[in-house]
CSV table of C-alpha atoms and ligand atoms in Angstrom, one decimal:
chain,number,residue,atom,x,y,z
A,15,UNK,CA,47.3,0.7,47.6
A,16,UNK,CA,46.1,-1.0,43.9
A,17,UNK,CA,47.6,-1.6,40.7
A,18,UNK,CA,45.9,-0.8,37.6
A,19,UNK,CA,45.3,-4.0,35.7
A,20,UNK,CA,47.6,-4.3,33.0
A,21,UNK,CA,46.0,-6.0,29.8
A,22,UNK,CA,46.6,-2.7,27.2
A,23,UNK,CA,47.9,-3.2,24.3
A,24,UNK,CA,51.5,-1.3,23.6
A,25,UNK,CA,51.7,1.3,21.9
A,26,UNK,CA,54.9,-1.5,19.9
A,27,UNK,CA,52.4,-4.1,20.1
A,28,UNK,CA,49.7,-2.2,18.6
A,29,UNK,CA,51.9,-1.1,16.1
A,30,UNK,CA,52.6,-4.5,15.3
A,31,UNK,CA,49.1,-5.2,15.4
A,32,UNK,CA,48.1,-2.6,13.4
A,33,UNK,CA,50.4,-2.9,10.6
A,34,UNK,CA,49.0,-6.8,10.1
A,35,UNK,CA,45.5,-5.9,10.6
A,36,UNK,CA,46.6,-2.8,7.7
A,37,UNK,CA,48.2,-5.9,5.7
A,38,UNK,CA,44.9,-7.9,6.2
A,39,UNK,CA,42.4,-5.5,4.3
A,40,UNK,CA,45.5,-4.4,1.9
A,41,UNK,CA,45.5,-8.6,1.2
A,42,UNK,CA,41.6,-8.7,0.9
A,43,UNK,CA,41.0,-6.1,-1.3
A,44,UNK,CA,43.8,-7.8,-3.7
A,45,UNK,CA,41.8,-10.8,-2.9
A,46,UNK,CA,38.4,-10.0,-3.4
A,47,UNK,CA,37.0,-11.0,-6.7
A,48,UNK,CA,37.7,-14.4,-5.3
A,49,UNK,CA,34.3,-14.1,-3.4
A,50,UNK,CA,31.2,-14.8,-4.4
A,51,UNK,CA,29.9,-11.3,-4.2
A,52,UNK,CA,26.9,-12.0,-2.1
A,53,UNK,CA,27.5,-14.2,1.1
A,54,UNK,CA,26.1,-17.7,0.5
A,55,UNK,CA,25.4,-18.8,4.0
A,56,UNK,CA,22.2,-19.8,5.7
A,57,UNK,CA,20.3,-17.9,8.6
A,58,UNK,CA,22.2,-18.7,11.7
A,59,UNK,CA,25.0,-20.7,10.4
A,60,UNK,CA,27.6,-17.7,11.5
A,61,UNK,CA,26.5,-17.4,14.9
A,62,UNK,CA,26.5,-21.3,15.4
A,63,UNK,CA,30.4,-20.8,14.3
A,64,UNK,CA,30.6,-18.9,17.5
A,65,UNK,CA,31.9,-20.2,20.7
A,66,UNK,CA,29.3,-20.2,22.8
A,67,UNK,CA,30.5,-18.3,25.6
A,68,UNK,CA,33.2,-14.9,25.5
A,69,UNK,CA,36.6,-15.7,26.4
A,70,UNK,CA,37.6,-15.6,30.8
A,71,UNK,CA,41.0,-14.3,30.1
A,72,UNK,CA,42.2,-12.4,27.1
A,73,UNK,CA,43.9,-14.0,23.7
A,74,UNK,CA,46.1,-13.2,21.5
A,75,UNK,CA,45.5,-10.5,18.9
A,76,UNK,CA,47.3,-13.4,16.7
A,77,UNK,CA,44.3,-15.9,17.5
A,78,UNK,CA,41.2,-12.7,17.0
A,79,UNK,CA,42.6,-11.8,13.3
A,80,UNK,CA,43.3,-15.3,12.6
A,81,UNK,CA,39.4,-16.0,13.2
A,82,UNK,CA,38.2,-13.1,10.6
A,83,UNK,CA,39.0,-15.1,7.8
A,84,UNK,CA,37.6,-18.7,9.3
A,85,UNK,CA,34.8,-17.4,10.9
A,86,UNK,CA,33.6,-13.6,9.9
A,87,UNK,CA,34.1,-13.7,5.5
A,88,UNK,CA,32.4,-16.2,5.4
A,89,UNK,CA,29.6,-14.1,6.3
A,90,UNK,CA,30.6,-10.8,4.8
A,91,UNK,CA,28.7,-9.7,1.5
A,92,UNK,CA,31.4,-8.0,-0.6
A,93,UNK,CA,30.3,-4.7,-0.8
A,94,UNK,CA,34.1,-3.2,-1.6
A,95,UNK,CA,33.9,-5.9,-4.7
A,96,UNK,CA,34.0,-4.2,-8.1
A,97,UNK,CA,31.5,-6.6,-8.9
A,98,UNK,CA,28.9,-5.3,-6.6
A,99,UNK,CA,25.9,-3.3,-8.7
A,100,UNK,CA,23.3,-4.5,-6.3
A,101,UNK,CA,21.6,-0.9,-4.5
A,102,UNK,CA,23.4,1.7,-4.3
A,103,UNK,CA,27.7,1.5,-4.0
A,104,UNK,CA,28.4,1.7,-0.5
A,105,UNK,CA,32.0,3.0,-0.7
A,106,UNK,CA,35.3,2.3,1.1
A,107,UNK,CA,38.4,4.0,0.1
A,108,UNK,CA,42.4,4.4,1.2
A,109,UNK,CA,42.3,7.6,2.3
A,110,UNK,CA,38.9,7.4,3.7
A,111,UNK,CA,39.3,3.9,5.8
A,112,UNK,CA,42.8,5.5,6.7
A,113,UNK,CA,41.0,9.0,7.6
A,114,UNK,CA,38.4,7.0,9.3
A,115,UNK,CA,41.6,5.0,12.0
A,116,UNK,CA,43.1,8.2,12.7
A,117,UNK,CA,39.4,9.1,13.9
A,118,UNK,CA,39.5,6.4,16.0
A,119,UNK,CA,42.8,6.4,17.0
A,120,UNK,CA,42.3,10.6,17.8
A,121,UNK,CA,39.2,8.7,19.6
A,122,UNK,CA,37.5,12.6,19.9
A,123,UNK,CA,33.8,13.5,21.1
A,124,UNK,CA,33.1,16.3,19.1
A,125,UNK,CA,30.1,17.8,20.7
A,126,UNK,CA,31.0,21.3,21.3
A,127,UNK,CA,33.6,23.4,19.9
A,128,UNK,CA,35.2,23.2,22.5
A,129,UNK,CA,35.8,19.8,22.8
A,130,UNK,CA,38.1,19.7,20.2
A,131,UNK,CA,38.4,22.8,18.0
A,132,UNK,CA,39.3,21.5,14.8
A,133,UNK,CA,36.9,18.5,14.8
A,134,UNK,CA,34.0,21.9,14.5
A,135,UNK,CA,36.4,23.8,12.4
A,136,UNK,CA,37.1,21.1,9.6
A,137,UNK,CA,33.9,20.4,9.1
A,138,UNK,CA,32.3,23.6,8.6
A,139,UNK,CA,35.7,23.7,6.1
A,140,UNK,CA,34.8,20.8,4.6
A,141,UNK,CA,31.1,21.4,3.9
A,142,UNK,CA,31.3,24.8,2.8
A,143,UNK,CA,34.0,23.3,0.3
A,144,UNK,CA,31.0,20.9,-1.0
A,145,UNK,CA,28.7,23.3,-1.4
A,146,UNK,CA,31.0,24.8,-4.0
A,147,UNK,CA,31.9,22.1,-5.4
A,148,UNK,CA,28.5,20.4,-6.1
A,149,UNK,CA,27.2,24.3,-7.3
A,150,UNK,CA,25.2,24.6,-4.8
A,151,UNK,CA,23.9,27.9,-3.6
A,152,UNK,CA,26.2,29.8,-1.2
A,153,UNK,CA,23.3,30.4,1.0
A,154,UNK,CA,24.2,27.1,2.3
A,155,UNK,CA,27.5,27.6,3.0
A,156,UNK,CA,27.9,28.9,7.1
A,157,UNK,CA,29.5,32.3,6.4
A,158,UNK,CA,25.9,33.4,5.7
A,159,UNK,CA,22.8,32.3,7.8
A,160,UNK,CA,23.5,28.8,6.9
A,161,UNK,CA,25.3,26.0,6.9
A,162,UNK,CA,26.5,22.2,6.5
A,163,UNK,CA,26.8,19.5,9.4
A,164,UNK,CA,27.6,15.9,8.9
A,165,UNK,CA,25.0,13.4,10.3
A,166,UNK,CA,25.5,10.2,10.3
A,167,UNK,CA,22.9,8.7,7.2
A,168,UNK,CA,21.0,10.8,5.1
A,169,UNK,CA,18.0,8.9,7.4
A,170,UNK,CA,19.1,11.5,10.2
A,171,UNK,CA,19.5,14.1,8.2
A,172,UNK,CA,16.2,14.2,6.9
A,173,UNK,CA,15.3,13.8,10.8
A,174,UNK,CA,16.5,17.0,11.4
A,175,UNK,CA,15.0,18.8,8.9
A,176,UNK,CA,10.8,17.2,10.0
A,177,UNK,CA,11.4,18.2,13.4
A,178,UNK,CA,12.5,21.9,12.0
A,179,UNK,CA,10.0,22.0,9.0
A,180,UNK,CA,7.8,21.0,12.5
A,181,UNK,CA,9.3,24.1,15.0
A,182,UNK,CA,9.3,26.2,12.3
A,183,UNK,CA,6.0,25.3,11.0
A,184,UNK,CA,4.2,25.7,15.1
A,185,UNK,CA,6.3,28.7,16.7
A,186,UNK,CA,8.4,25.9,18.5
A,187,UNK,CA,5.0,25.5,19.7
A,188,UNK,CA,5.2,20.9,19.8
A,189,UNK,CA,8.4,21.5,21.7
A,190,UNK,CA,6.7,22.6,24.0
A,191,UNK,CA,3.1,22.0,24.1
A,192,UNK,CA,3.7,18.1,21.9
A,193,UNK,CA,1.4,18.3,19.4
A,194,UNK,CA,-2.4,18.9,18.0
A,195,UNK,CA,-2.2,15.7,14.9
A,196,UNK,CA,-2.8,18.8,11.9
A,197,UNK,CA,0.9,18.8,10.7
A,198,UNK,CA,0.9,17.6,6.8
A,199,UNK,CA,3.6,16.1,5.0
A,200,UNK,CA,4.5,15.3,1.7
A,201,UNK,CA,6.9,13.6,-0.3
A,202,UNK,CA,6.2,11.3,-3.5
A,203,UNK,CA,5.1,7.8,-4.0
A,204,UNK,CA,8.4,7.0,-4.9
A,205,UNK,CA,10.7,8.2,-1.8
A,206,UNK,CA,12.7,6.6,0.3
A,207,UNK,CA,11.5,4.9,3.3
A,208,UNK,CA,13.6,7.4,6.0
A,209,UNK,CA,10.9,10.3,5.2
A,210,UNK,CA,8.4,7.5,7.0
A,211,UNK,CA,10.3,6.6,9.7
A,212,UNK,CA,11.3,10.8,9.8
A,213,UNK,CA,7.3,11.7,10.2
A,214,UNK,CA,7.1,8.2,12.8
A,215,UNK,CA,9.8,9.4,14.7
A,216,UNK,CA,8.9,13.7,14.5
A,217,UNK,CA,5.6,12.6,16.6
A,218,UNK,CA,3.8,14.0,12.9
A,219,UNK,CA,1.5,10.4,12.3
A,220,UNK,CA,1.8,8.7,9.6
A,221,UNK,CA,-1.4,9.4,8.3
A,222,UNK,CA,0.2,12.8,8.1
A,223,UNK,CA,1.8,12.1,5.1
A,224,UNK,CA,0.3,12.1,2.0
A,225,UNK,CA,2.1,10.2,-0.9
A,226,UNK,CA,2.2,12.5,-4.0
A,227,UNK,CA,2.1,10.9,-7.5
A,228,UNK,CA,4.8,10.4,-9.8
A,229,UNK,CA,4.7,10.9,-13.6
A,230,UNK,CA,6.1,7.9,-16.0
A,231,UNK,CA,9.6,8.9,-15.6
A,232,UNK,CA,8.3,8.1,-11.8
A,233,UNK,CA,9.2,12.4,-10.4
A,234,UNK,CA,6.6,13.7,-8.7
A,235,UNK,CA,3.3,15.5,-9.8
A,236,UNK,CA,3.9,18.9,-8.5
A,237,UNK,CA,0.5,19.9,-9.9
A,238,UNK,CA,-1.4,17.2,-7.3
A,239,UNK,CA,1.5,18.4,-4.3
A,240,UNK,CA,0.0,22.0,-4.8
A,241,UNK,CA,-3.8,20.3,-5.4
A,242,UNK,CA,-3.7,18.8,-1.9
A,243,UNK,CA,-1.4,21.6,0.1
A,244,UNK,CA,-4.8,23.4,-0.7
A,245,UNK,CA,-7.0,21.0,0.1
A,246,UNK,CA,-5.4,20.1,3.5
A,247,UNK,CA,-5.2,24.0,5.0
A,248,UNK,CA,-9.4,24.2,4.0
A,249,UNK,CA,-9.9,21.4,5.7
A,250,UNK,CA,-8.0,22.7,8.9
A,251,UNK,CA,-5.1,20.9,8.2
A,252,UNK,CA,-1.5,22.8,8.5
A,253,UNK,CA,1.0,21.8,5.6
A,254,UNK,CA,4.3,21.9,7.2
A,255,UNK,CA,7.0,19.7,4.8
A,256,UNK,CA,7.8,18.8,1.8
A,257,UNK,CA,10.8,16.3,0.9
A,258,UNK,CA,11.4,16.5,-3.0
A,259,UNK,CA,14.2,13.8,-3.9
A,260,UNK,CA,16.6,13.9,-6.7
A,261,UNK,CA,17.4,10.7,-7.6
A,262,UNK,CA,15.2,8.2,-5.7
A,263,UNK,CA,16.3,4.9,-4.7
A,264,UNK,CA,14.4,2.5,-7.6
A,265,UNK,CA,14.7,4.4,-10.4
A,266,UNK,CA,17.5,7.7,-9.7
A,267,UNK,CA,14.5,9.5,-10.8
A,268,UNK,CA,14.8,13.5,-9.9
A,269,UNK,CA,11.6,15.2,-8.9
A,270,UNK,CA,11.1,18.5,-10.2
A,271,UNK,CA,12.2,21.2,-7.6
A,272,UNK,CA,12.4,23.9,-10.1
A,273,UNK,CA,8.0,23.9,-9.8
A,274,UNK,CA,7.8,21.8,-5.8
A,275,UNK,CA,10.8,24.4,-4.7
A,276,UNK,CA,7.9,27.6,-6.0
A,277,UNK,CA,5.0,26.0,-4.7
A,278,UNK,CA,6.7,25.2,-1.3
A,279,UNK,CA,7.9,29.4,-1.0
A,280,UNK,CA,3.9,30.3,-1.8
A,281,UNK,CA,2.7,28.4,0.8
A,282,UNK,CA,5.4,28.8,3.2
A,283,UNK,CA,6.5,24.9,4.0
A,284,UNK,CA,9.8,23.7,4.5
A,285,UNK,CA,11.3,22.0,1.6
A,286,UNK,CA,14.2,18.9,2.1
A,287,UNK,CA,16.0,18.0,-0.8
A,288,UNK,CA,17.2,13.8,-0.5
A,289,UNK,CA,19.9,13.7,-2.9
A,290,UNK,CA,21.5,10.7,-1.2
A,291,UNK,CA,23.4,8.9,-3.4
A,292,UNK,CA,22.6,11.1,-6.8
A,293,UNK,CA,24.1,14.3,-5.0
A,294,UNK,CA,27.8,13.2,-5.6
A,295,UNK,CA,27.4,13.6,-10.0
A,296,UNK,CA,27.1,17.4,-9.7
A,297,UNK,CA,30.9,16.9,-9.0
A,298,UNK,CA,30.5,17.5,-12.7
A,299,UNK,CA,29.4,20.9,-14.3
A,300,UNK,CA,27.2,18.6,-17.1
A,301,UNK,CA,24.8,16.9,-14.1
A,302,UNK,CA,24.8,19.7,-12.1
A,303,UNK,CA,21.2,20.4,-13.9
A,304,UNK,CA,20.2,17.5,-10.7
A,305,UNK,CA,20.0,20.4,-8.5
A,306,UNK,CA,18.2,22.8,-10.7
A,307,UNK,CA,16.2,25.1,-8.0
A,308,UNK,CA,17.9,23.6,-5.0
A,309,UNK,CA,18.2,27.2,-3.5
A,310,UNK,CA,14.4,27.6,-3.3
A,311,UNK,CA,14.9,24.4,-0.7
A,312,UNK,CA,15.4,25.5,3.2
A,313,UNK,CA,17.5,22.2,3.6
A,314,UNK,CA,19.7,19.5,1.8
A,315,UNK,CA,21.3,16.4,2.3
A,316,UNK,CA,23.4,13.7,0.0
A,317,UNK,CA,25.3,10.6,1.1
A,318,UNK,CA,29.5,10.5,0.8
A,319,UNK,CA,29.9,7.1,2.0
A,320,UNK,CA,27.4,5.7,-0.9
A,321,UNK,CA,29.1,7.5,-4.7
A,322,UNK,CA,32.0,9.4,-3.3
A,323,UNK,CA,34.1,6.5,-1.7
A,324,UNK,CA,33.8,7.4,1.8
A,325,UNK,CA,33.1,4.8,3.9
A,326,UNK,CA,30.0,4.7,6.0
A,327,UNK,CA,29.0,6.7,8.3
A,328,UNK,CA,29.1,10.2,6.0
A,329,UNK,CA,25.7,12.5,5.1
A,330,UNK,CA,26.3,15.8,4.4
A,331,UNK,CA,23.2,18.1,5.4
A,332,UNK,CA,22.7,21.6,4.4
A,333,UNK,CA,20.2,23.9,5.9
A,334,UNK,CA,19.7,28.1,4.8
A,335,UNK,CA,18.8,29.3,7.8
A,336,UNK,CA,20.8,27.6,11.0
A,337,UNK,CA,19.1,29.3,13.7
A,338,UNK,CA,15.9,27.4,13.0
A,339,UNK,CA,17.5,23.6,13.1
A,340,UNK,CA,19.7,24.9,16.8
A,341,UNK,CA,16.5,26.3,17.8
A,342,UNK,CA,14.5,23.2,17.3
A,343,UNK,CA,17.4,21.1,18.9
A,344,UNK,CA,19.8,22.9,21.6
A,345,UNK,CA,19.3,22.0,25.2
A,346,UNK,CA,21.9,23.1,26.9
A,347,UNK,CA,23.0,21.7,30.9
A,348,UNK,CA,25.0,23.2,33.1
A,349,UNK,CA,27.7,20.4,32.8
A,350,UNK,CA,28.0,21.7,29.1
A,351,UNK,CA,28.3,25.1,29.6
A,352,UNK,CA,31.2,26.9,28.8
A,353,UNK,CA,33.3,30.1,27.5
A,354,UNK,CA,32.8,29.4,24.0
A,355,UNK,CA,29.6,28.6,23.4
A,356,UNK,CA,28.1,31.3,25.5
A,357,UNK,CA,30.2,33.8,23.4
A,358,UNK,CA,28.4,33.4,20.7
A,359,UNK,CA,31.7,32.8,18.1
A,360,UNK,CA,31.9,28.6,17.7
A,361,UNK,CA,29.4,26.1,16.5
A,362,UNK,CA,28.6,23.2,18.5
A,363,UNK,CA,27.3,20.9,16.4
A,364,UNK,CA,25.6,19.0,19.1
A,365,UNK,CA,22.7,20.8,18.5
A,366,UNK,CA,22.7,20.1,14.7
A,367,UNK,CA,21.2,16.6,15.4
A,368,UNK,CA,20.0,14.0,17.8
A,369,UNK,CA,22.8,12.2,19.9
A,370,UNK,CA,25.0,14.5,21.6
A,371,UNK,CA,28.6,12.8,20.6
A,372,UNK,CA,29.7,12.8,17.6
A,373,UNK,CA,32.9,11.3,15.7
A,374,UNK,CA,35.7,13.3,14.2
A,375,UNK,CA,33.6,12.3,10.1
A,376,UNK,CA,35.0,15.0,8.4
A,377,UNK,CA,39.4,13.6,8.5
A,378,UNK,CA,37.5,10.8,6.3
A,379,UNK,CA,36.0,13.2,3.7
A,380,UNK,CA,38.7,15.6,3.8
A,381,UNK,CA,41.6,12.8,2.9
A,382,UNK,CA,38.9,11.9,0.1
A,383,UNK,CA,38.6,15.3,-1.5
A,384,UNK,CA,43.0,15.8,-1.2
A,385,UNK,CA,44.2,12.2,-2.1
A,386,UNK,CA,41.4,11.6,-5.2
A,387,UNK,CA,41.0,16.1,-6.1
A,388,UNK,CA,37.9,16.9,-7.6
A,389,UNK,CA,38.9,16.4,-10.8
A,390,UNK,CA,40.1,13.1,-9.6
A,391,UNK,CA,36.4,12.3,-7.8
A,392,UNK,CA,34.6,13.9,-11.6
A,393,UNK,CA,36.2,11.6,-13.7
A,394,UNK,CA,35.1,8.7,-12.1
A,395,UNK,CA,31.9,9.8,-11.9
A,396,UNK,CA,32.2,10.2,-15.9
A,397,UNK,CA,33.2,6.7,-15.5
A,398,UNK,CA,30.4,4.8,-14.1
A,399,UNK,CA,28.3,7.5,-16.4
A,400,UNK,CA,29.6,6.5,-19.5
A,401,UNK,CA,29.4,2.0,-18.6
A,402,UNK,CA,26.1,2.5,-17.4
A,403,UNK,CA,25.5,4.1,-21.1
A,404,UNK,CA,27.2,1.2,-22.1
A,405,UNK,CA,24.6,-1.3,-20.8
A,406,UNK,CA,21.4,0.8,-21.4
A,407,UNK,CA,22.8,-0.1,-25.0
A,408,UNK,CA,23.4,-3.7,-24.5
A,409,UNK,CA,19.6,-3.8,-23.0
A,410,UNK,CA,18.4,-2.1,-25.5
A,411,UNK,CA,19.8,-4.5,-28.1
A,412,UNK,CA,18.8,-7.3,-26.6
A,413,UNK,CA,14.7,-8.0,-27.1
A,414,UNK,CA,14.5,-10.0,-24.9
A,415,UNK,CA,15.0,-6.9,-22.3
A,416,UNK,CA,13.3,-3.6,-21.7
A,417,UNK,CA,14.1,-1.2,-19.7
A,418,UNK,CA,11.9,-0.2,-16.9
A,419,UNK,CA,12.6,3.6,-16.4
A,420,UNK,CA,14.4,6.1,-18.1
A,421,UNK,CA,18.1,5.6,-17.3
A,422,UNK,CA,19.9,7.6,-15.2
A,423,UNK,CA,23.6,8.8,-14.5
A,424,UNK,CA,24.8,5.2,-12.9
A,425,UNK,CA,21.9,3.4,-12.6
A,426,UNK,CA,19.5,0.9,-15.4
A,427,UNK,CA,16.7,-0.8,-14.2
A,428,UNK,CA,15.1,-2.8,-17.0
A,429,UNK,CA,13.7,-6.5,-16.8
A,430,UNK,CA,12.9,-9.8,-19.0
A,431,UNK,CA,10.3,-9.2,-21.2
A,432,UNK,CA,8.3,-11.9,-20.3
A,433,UNK,CA,7.5,-10.6,-16.5
A,434,UNK,CA,8.3,-11.4,-12.9
A,435,UNK,CA,9.2,-14.6,-13.4
A,436,UNK,CA,12.0,-14.7,-15.8
A,437,UNK,CA,13.1,-11.6,-14.1
A,438,UNK,CA,13.3,-13.1,-10.2
A,439,UNK,CA,14.8,-16.0,-11.4
A,440,UNK,CA,17.8,-14.1,-13.7
A,441,UNK,CA,18.6,-12.8,-10.4
A,442,UNK,CA,18.5,-15.0,-7.8
A,443,UNK,CA,20.4,-17.7,-10.3
A,444,UNK,CA,23.4,-14.8,-11.1
A,445,UNK,CA,23.4,-13.6,-7.5
A,446,UNK,CA,23.8,-17.8,-6.3
A,447,UNK,CA,26.4,-17.8,-8.5
A,448,UNK,CA,28.2,-15.4,-6.8
A,449,UNK,CA,30.4,-13.7,-9.8
A,450,UNK,CA,28.5,-10.5,-9.7
A,451,UNK,CA,25.5,-9.0,-6.7
A,452,UNK,CA,22.2,-7.2,-9.0
A,453,UNK,CA,19.4,-6.5,-6.6
A,454,UNK,CA,15.6,-5.5,-7.5
A,455,UNK,CA,12.8,-3.2,-7.1
A,456,UNK,CA,9.1,-2.4,-8.3
A,457,UNK,CA,8.2,-0.4,-10.8
A,458,UNK,CA,4.9,0.1,-11.4
A,459,UNK,CA,4.2,-3.4,-10.0
A,460,UNK,CA,6.4,-4.8,-11.7
A,461,UNK,CA,9.9,-7.0,-10.8
A,462,UNK,CA,12.3,-4.9,-12.4
A,463,UNK,CA,16.4,-5.6,-11.8
A,464,UNK,CA,18.5,-2.5,-11.0
A,465,UNK,CA,22.2,-2.6,-12.5
A,466,UNK,CA,24.0,0.6,-10.5
A,467,UNK,CA,28.1,0.8,-12.2
A,468,UNK,CA,29.2,3.2,-9.3
A,469,UNK,CA,31.9,0.8,-7.0
A,470,UNK,CA,35.3,2.7,-7.1
A,471,UNK,CA,37.4,-0.7,-8.1
A,472,UNK,CA,35.3,-1.3,-10.5
A,473,UNK,CA,36.7,-1.3,-14.5
A,474,UNK,CA,35.0,-1.6,-17.7
A,475,UNK,CA,36.2,-5.1,-18.0
A,476,UNK,CA,34.2,-6.0,-15.0
A,477,UNK,CA,31.1,-4.1,-16.4
A,478,UNK,CA,31.8,-6.4,-19.6
A,479,UNK,CA,32.0,-9.5,-17.8
A,480,UNK,CA,29.0,-8.6,-15.6
A,481,UNK,CA,26.7,-8.3,-18.6
A,482,UNK,CA,28.4,-11.1,-20.4
A,483,UNK,CA,27.0,-13.2,-17.1
A,484,UNK,CA,23.6,-12.1,-17.5
A,485,UNK,CA,23.8,-13.0,-21.2
A,486,UNK,CA,24.9,-16.2,-20.1
A,487,UNK,CA,22.1,-17.2,-17.9
A,488,UNK,CA,19.9,-16.0,-19.4
A,489,UNK,CA,20.4,-18.4,-21.9
A,490,UNK,CA,20.7,-21.0,-19.4
A,491,UNK,CA,17.1,-20.6,-18.1
A,492,UNK,CA,15.4,-20.1,-21.3
A,493,UNK,CA,17.1,-23.6,-22.4
A,494,UNK,CA,16.1,-25.5,-19.2
A,495,UNK,CA,12.3,-23.8,-19.5
B,9,PLP,C1,19.8,5.6,0.2
B,9,PLP,C2,19.3,6.7,0.7
B,9,PLP,C3,18.1,7.1,2.0
B,9,PLP,C4,19.1,6.9,2.7
B,9,PLP,O1,20.3,6.7,3.3
B,9,PLP,P1,21.2,6.6,4.4
B,9,PLP,O2,21.8,7.9,4.3
B,9,PLP,O3,21.6,5.3,4.2
B,9,PLP,O4,19.5,6.8,6.0
B,9,PLP,C5,17.3,8.2,2.0
B,9,PLP,N1,17.4,8.5,0.4
B,9,PLP,C6,17.5,8.1,-0.6
B,9,PLP,C7,17.3,8.8,-2.3
B,9,PLP,C8,18.2,7.4,-0.8
B,9,PLP,O5,18.5,6.3,-1.9
C-alpha cells in the first residue's frame, strides 16, 4: 500500500493564486509605461541573480510571485508597451490571454479529432471565418478541397508548404527515397529567413534556393523568376516551389502575386504566400489589394500573433488541396487508430503539421474575434495605418531624414541623411534611454530605422511623443558632434 504524495495546489489555492496572478498582469499593464521598453540588463545578469540550485522542497506560491518583480522584470523587453515600435508587434490582449489560460486549464492535446472534438472543430470553423474576414478565396475553406489549420508560427507553416511542394513535385517519391538534389525553390532577396530554414530542414539544400532580385520597391521581379525557372528546367533541374511575400519583414514590400501566380500555374510550381504580418490588414476592404492574385496560390499563411491581437503562438495556414499536405505528413501507427479517423468523416490536424501534439490555440483566436468584433479589429488596423501616415508626413517635413522604402500599411522605413553612423547612433541612444523602442534593417546595403505602429495599446499620444523624442535625440546628437 502506498499513498499518493500531496503537494498539489488545491482548487481553492489555485483560485486564490490565480486571482493574484491575474491581478499581477492587470497591474503590470497599468504600470507598463514606467519601465524602459528595451531591457537594459547585460548578458548573464539575470542568470547570475538566480539561485544556484533548484529548491529541494516546495516554496509558497507567494514567494514565487514576489520573485517575478525582483528577478524577471529587469530582463523583460516590454513588447506589450504602447511605446514598442520595433520589429513587428507580438501582441497580447485581454481576451487572448484568457483564451490561452483556458487552453492551459483544459490541457487538451488535440492531435486527433477523437482526442477532443471541440479542439478540431472550433479550429476548422475559425479558420473558415478567417477566409471571409481577410477576403481570401473560398478555395481555402474546409468546405471544398482546401482548408485551414492553426500552426505555431509562419516558419512552420512555410516548412509544411515546402514539404507538400516537394512531394507534389516528386509524386511522394522524396518521402520514400530521399532527394536527388534536383529540386529548386525560389523566393525574393527580401524574403524572411524562415524560407531558407525550411529549405534546409526539407533537405532541398540551400544552394537549390534561388533568391530572385527585387525592384526599387523591394518587390520580386517576376520576369527574372520566369527566366530562372526556364533556365533551371533546361539545365535538368526540377523547379517545384515559389514563396511570394505579402509584406516583407524589412519594408512590408508586396511581391506581385498575380504575375508570380500566373508563372507558377504555367510552369506547375507550388506557390506559397507568406503574409505573416501584413495579412491582418485585409480585415479592411480598402487594404484587400494586398491579396490580389492569392486565388492562384497553393498555400497562404499569416500570423494573428503579430497584428491581430492574439498572443504568440498563432499562425493560420491555408492550403488549396488538403490531400497533398495530408499525404505528405500522414503517418498512422497502431496506437492512434480509431473509428472516427477510419470513417474519414473527421479532420485529424496532426497530419497538417510537423509535431504530433497540439494545443487548443483556436480558443484564443475565437475569444479575440468575439471580444473585439470584426469591426473593432478593423478600427485598430485603420488607426495604426493612419498614425503611420502621420509619421511619414513628419519624416518628409524634416530635411535631416529620408524615407528608405515606400511606406506601406503600418511601417515606416527612414534614416538620417548623413548615413549609417548617425542613424545607428540615433537608434542606440533612443533604445538606451528606454522611452521608446525602434529596430533596424538594411535596405540597399544602407542602415535604416523601422517604425512600426501596431501595438494593441498604442494611442495617438504615444506616437506624437515618440516622434518628439526622435527629434530631441537628433538635436542632442547634432550638438554633440
Ligand atoms: C515575422 C515573419 C515571419 C516569421 O514569423 P514566425 O511566426 O515567427 O515564424 C515570416 N515571414 C515574414 C514576412 C515575417 O515578417
